[in-house]
Structures are given as C-alpha cells and as structure tokens.
C-alpha cells in the first residue's frame, strides 16, 4: 500500500514550539532565505509551494490563513493552490497542533491488528480523540492512512519516528517518555 506521508514532508512534523500567535503574518528573513534556497533548484519560486509550507510550518508550528496569504504573495501563486496542497498533504497543519503529533494508522492491516484498541488507550492516557490536543498542549492525535509498514501493524508515527507492533504498554511507555522529555525541557 502507498502512503500519503511522503518522505520529503515528514520533516514538517518536527516543528518549533514557538507560539504562532506571536508570529507576524509576513514571512521572516530566515523563512524567506530557506524558501529561496529550495527555489534555487527550480526555474521559479512558484514550484516550491509544498516546500514553502513545510519550511514555514517548521518555524510556526502550523499554517494560519495570514501565513498562507504571506506565502502565496511571496511565491506569487494563488492562495487557493497552496490551500489545496495543504489539504492534500496531511502533514501541513491548518490549525494549531501540540508539540508532538501522533499519527495513528487506521488503514486495513492496522485495523485488523487492533488500532482501535490503541486509540482507546490513547484516549485513556491523554483524554484526546483524533483531531484533538491534550490539555497540556503536548500531544495532538491524528488518524493517518497506511504508513507503509503493514507487516508490523499496528503502527503509529511520532515526530519522524515510526513505532511498530504496538500494544497498550508500548503506547503508555511512549507517552511517559515524551512527557518526561517535555517536562525536562521546561526546566532548562
Ligand atoms: S495499514 Fe499499512 S501501516 Fe497500517
């Protein structure tokens, strides 16, 4: 089975924890420089719509309407075109998400191997359903199409990492580890 989670957009999930509310609609010099670097491989900037979304999301955590307009103006491509790219590639977030996005595979093999049970367990640990973010702002749970590792179902992806052959204990460990990581970070 193929996956929508193309390798080149996986990096999108490792976004900054900067508060997007504080980011201006205009692109920063850093964002523009990165987009320009990507665009240098093509004849014109309009070819890098997905890359530009990915780059800006890395800094802001998600793509607001203002940000989408700013990218559209910078690349000189219609906002509607960028919107359809953002909608197709599920790793472009059009709403704020937590610092850790859990992609739980809900396709056939993972369903047979109990992804619903895992989803229920995530709910018990974090009180979130797909599309929701935990009260501490750390985790967002999203449903994903096949992640391409069906023989090791059930699987999920967190950050850039795949977790395979999961059961409830593995989910609990994973959540515990990530919570500790973020607690330690906030002490630094
Ligand atoms: S169904 Fe293929 S990885 Fe889940």
Short mmCIF file of C-alpha atoms and ligand atoms in Angstrom, two decimals:
data_model
loop_
_atom_site.label_atom_id
_atom_site.label_comp_id
_atom_site.label_asym_id
_atom_site.label_seq_id
_atom_site.Cartn_x
_atom_site.Cartn_y
_atom_site.Cartn_z
CA UNK A 1 0.00 0.00 0.00
CA UNK A 2 1.22 3.51 -0.66
CA UNK A 3 1.29 6.23 1.91
CA UNK A 4 0.35 9.89 1.78
CA UNK A 5 3.18 10.57 4.16
CA UNK A 6 5.80 11.18 1.54
CA UNK A 7 9.38 11.21 2.88
CA UNK A 8 10.04 14.78 1.84
CA UNK A 9 7.27 16.12 4.05
CA UNK A 10 7.98 14.05 7.14
CA UNK A 11 10.27 16.78 8.48
CA UNK A 12 7.21 19.00 8.76
CA UNK A 13 6.23 17.37 11.99
CA UNK A 14 9.36 18.49 13.78
CA UNK A 15 8.06 21.97 14.26
CA UNK A 16 9.20 24.72 16.53
CA UNK A 17 7.48 25.22 19.86
CA UNK A 18 7.38 28.98 19.19
CA UNK A 19 3.98 30.44 19.85
CA UNK A 20 2.43 31.02 16.41
CA UNK A 21 0.19 33.71 17.90
CA UNK A 22 3.32 35.84 18.27
CA UNK A 23 4.46 35.35 14.72
CA UNK A 24 3.62 38.07 12.21
CA UNK A 25 1.72 37.20 9.03
CA UNK A 26 4.72 38.28 6.96
CA UNK A 27 7.47 35.77 6.37
CA UNK A 28 10.65 36.24 8.35
CA UNK A 29 14.02 36.75 6.71
CA UNK A 30 15.00 33.26 7.87
CA UNK A 31 11.92 31.67 6.31
CA UNK A 32 12.43 33.57 3.07
CA UNK A 33 16.07 32.55 2.92
CA UNK A 34 15.17 28.88 3.32
CA UNK A 35 12.45 29.10 0.70
CA UNK A 36 14.88 30.83 -1.65
CA UNK A 37 17.41 28.05 -1.12
CA UNK A 38 14.79 25.47 -2.12
CA UNK A 39 13.63 27.58 -5.04
CA UNK A 40 17.18 27.86 -6.37
CA UNK A 41 16.79 24.27 -7.64
CA UNK A 42 13.86 25.30 -9.86
CA UNK A 43 13.21 27.80 -12.59
CA UNK A 44 10.90 29.89 -10.44
CA UNK A 45 9.70 30.16 -6.87
CA UNK A 46 6.16 29.08 -7.68
CA UNK A 47 7.39 25.47 -7.96
CA UNK A 48 8.10 25.16 -4.25
CA UNK A 49 4.63 25.54 -2.76
CA UNK A 50 4.76 22.40 -0.64
CA UNK A 51 8.35 23.04 0.44
CA UNK A 52 7.49 26.61 1.41
CA UNK A 53 4.55 25.42 3.52
CA UNK A 54 6.78 22.83 5.13
CA UNK A 55 9.53 25.34 5.89
CA UNK A 56 7.23 27.95 7.39
CA UNK A 57 5.37 25.34 9.42
CA UNK A 58 8.67 24.19 10.86
CA UNK A 59 9.07 27.65 12.42
CA UNK A 60 5.46 28.40 13.34
CA UNK A 61 4.00 25.00 14.13
CA UNK A 62 1.06 25.46 11.74
CA UNK A 63 -0.14 27.50 8.77
CA UNK A 64 -2.68 30.17 9.62
CA UNK A 65 -4.74 31.97 6.95
CA UNK A 66 -2.45 35.02 7.23
CA UNK A 67 0.61 32.85 6.85
CA UNK A 68 -0.88 31.12 3.82
CA UNK A 69 -1.51 34.53 2.25
CA UNK A 70 2.05 35.62 3.01
CA UNK A 71 3.48 32.50 1.34
CA UNK A 72 1.13 32.99 -1.59
CA UNK A 73 2.34 36.58 -2.05
CA UNK A 74 5.99 35.61 -1.68
CA UNK A 75 5.80 32.78 -4.21
CA UNK A 76 3.33 34.61 -6.43
CA UNK A 77 0.99 31.61 -6.55
CA UNK A 78 -2.74 31.71 -5.79
CA UNK A 79 -3.63 31.07 -2.16
CA UNK A 80 -6.23 28.53 -3.34
CA UNK A 81 -3.47 26.48 -4.97
CA UNK A 82 -1.49 26.42 -1.72
CA UNK A 83 -4.64 25.58 0.19
CA UNK A 84 -5.22 22.51 -1.94
CA UNK A 85 -1.61 21.39 -1.43
CA UNK A 86 -2.05 21.87 2.33
CA UNK A 87 -5.27 19.88 2.28
CA UNK A 88 -3.81 17.02 0.25
CA UNK A 89 -0.68 16.61 2.34
CA UNK A 90 -1.98 15.85 5.75
CA UNK A 91 1.26 16.96 7.39
CA UNK A 92 0.52 20.58 6.67
CA UNK A 93 -1.46 21.81 9.64
CA UNK A 94 -4.10 24.49 9.13
CA UNK A 95 -4.88 24.62 12.84
CA UNK A 96 -2.60 24.77 15.87
CA UNK A 97 -1.31 21.38 17.00
CA UNK A 98 0.58 20.09 20.01
CA UNK A 99 4.36 19.80 20.11
CA UNK A 100 4.08 16.07 19.42
CA UNK A 101 1.74 14.89 16.69
CA UNK A 102 0.72 11.25 16.90
CA UNK A 103 -0.26 9.77 13.55
CA UNK A 104 -2.17 6.61 14.28
CA UNK A 105 -2.55 4.40 11.22
CA UNK A 106 -6.20 3.46 10.71
CA UNK A 107 -5.85 1.51 7.46
CA UNK A 108 -6.77 -2.14 6.95
CA UNK A 109 -3.81 -4.06 8.42
CA UNK A 110 -3.60 -1.83 11.47
CA UNK A 111 -7.34 -2.03 11.93
CA UNK A 112 -7.21 -5.85 11.86
CA UNK A 113 -4.36 -5.74 14.38
CA UNK A 114 -6.22 -3.52 16.81
CA UNK A 115 -5.56 0.16 16.11
CA UNK A 116 -8.98 0.96 17.60
CA UNK A 117 -7.84 -0.59 20.86
CA UNK A 118 -4.73 1.61 20.77
CA UNK A 119 -6.84 4.66 20.04
CA UNK A 120 -8.96 3.86 23.07
CA UNK A 121 -5.84 3.51 25.16
CA UNK A 122 -4.51 6.87 23.96
CA UNK A 123 -7.84 8.33 24.99
CA UNK A 124 -7.50 6.77 28.44
CA UNK A 125 -3.98 8.19 28.84
CA UNK A 126 -4.46 11.64 27.32
CA UNK A 127 -8.21 12.19 27.03
CA UNK A 128 -7.96 13.04 23.35
CA UNK A 129 -9.78 11.78 20.29
CA UNK A 130 -8.44 12.13 16.74
CA UNK A 131 -8.15 15.82 15.88
CA UNK A 132 -7.76 16.90 19.50
CA UNK A 133 -4.82 18.19 21.53
CA UNK A 134 -4.11 17.19 25.13
CA UNK A 135 -4.79 19.72 27.89
CA UNK A 136 -1.05 20.23 28.48
CA UNK A 137 -0.62 21.17 24.80
CA UNK A 138 1.93 18.42 24.19
CA UNK A 139 0.07 15.80 22.14
CA UNK A 140 -2.22 16.02 19.13
CA UNK A 141 -3.73 12.80 17.84
CA UNK A 142 -4.44 12.41 14.13
CA UNK A 143 -5.63 9.46 12.10
CA UNK A 144 -3.30 8.51 9.26
CA UNK A 145 -3.69 6.48 6.10
CA UNK A 146 -1.38 3.49 5.64
CA UNK A 147 2.11 4.34 6.88
CA UNK A 148 3.69 1.65 4.75
CA UNK A 149 4.67 -0.78 7.48
CA UNK A 150 1.66 -3.11 7.35
CA UNK A 151 3.59 -6.25 8.26
CA UNK A 152 4.42 -4.65 11.60
CA UNK A 153 0.91 -3.42 12.36
CA UNK A 154 -0.37 -1.74 14.38
CA UNK A 155 1.89 1.27 13.89
CA UNK A 156 2.00 4.96 14.58
CA UNK A 157 4.35 7.75 13.74
CA UNK A 158 5.52 10.32 16.27
CA UNK A 159 7.89 13.01 15.12
CA UNK A 160 9.99 11.39 12.45
CA UNK A 161 9.93 8.06 14.17
CA UNK A 162 7.79 5.02 13.41
CA UNK A 163 6.64 2.78 16.23
CA UNK A 164 5.66 -0.74 15.23
CA UNK A 165 3.98 -3.84 16.65
CA UNK A 166 2.38 -1.68 19.29
CA UNK A 167 0.34 -2.68 22.27
CA UNK A 168 -1.09 -0.71 25.18
CA UNK A 169 2.07 -0.97 27.28
CA UNK A 170 4.19 0.38 24.42
CA UNK A 171 1.81 3.32 23.99
CA UNK A 172 1.99 4.09 27.69
CA UNK A 173 5.79 4.00 27.68
CA UNK A 174 5.95 6.25 24.68
CA UNK A 175 3.65 8.83 26.24
CA UNK A 176 5.53 8.69 29.53
CA UNK A 177 8.87 9.20 27.75
CA UNK A 178 7.62 12.17 25.77
CA UNK A 179 6.02 13.78 28.82
CA UNK A 180 9.29 13.46 30.71
CA UNK A 181 11.21 14.91 27.78
CA UNK A 182 8.98 18.00 27.68
CA UNK A 183 9.00 18.37 31.47
CA UNK A 184 12.82 18.30 31.42
CA UNK A 185 12.87 20.84 28.57
CA UNK A 186 10.72 23.26 30.52
CA UNK A 187 13.22 23.13 33.43
CA UNK A 188 16.12 24.17 31.19
S1 LIG B 1 -2.23 -0.44 7.35
FE1 LIG B 1 -0.29 -0.17 6.48
S2 LIG B 1 0.87 0.59 8.12
FE2 LIG B 1 -1.11 0.49 8.93
#
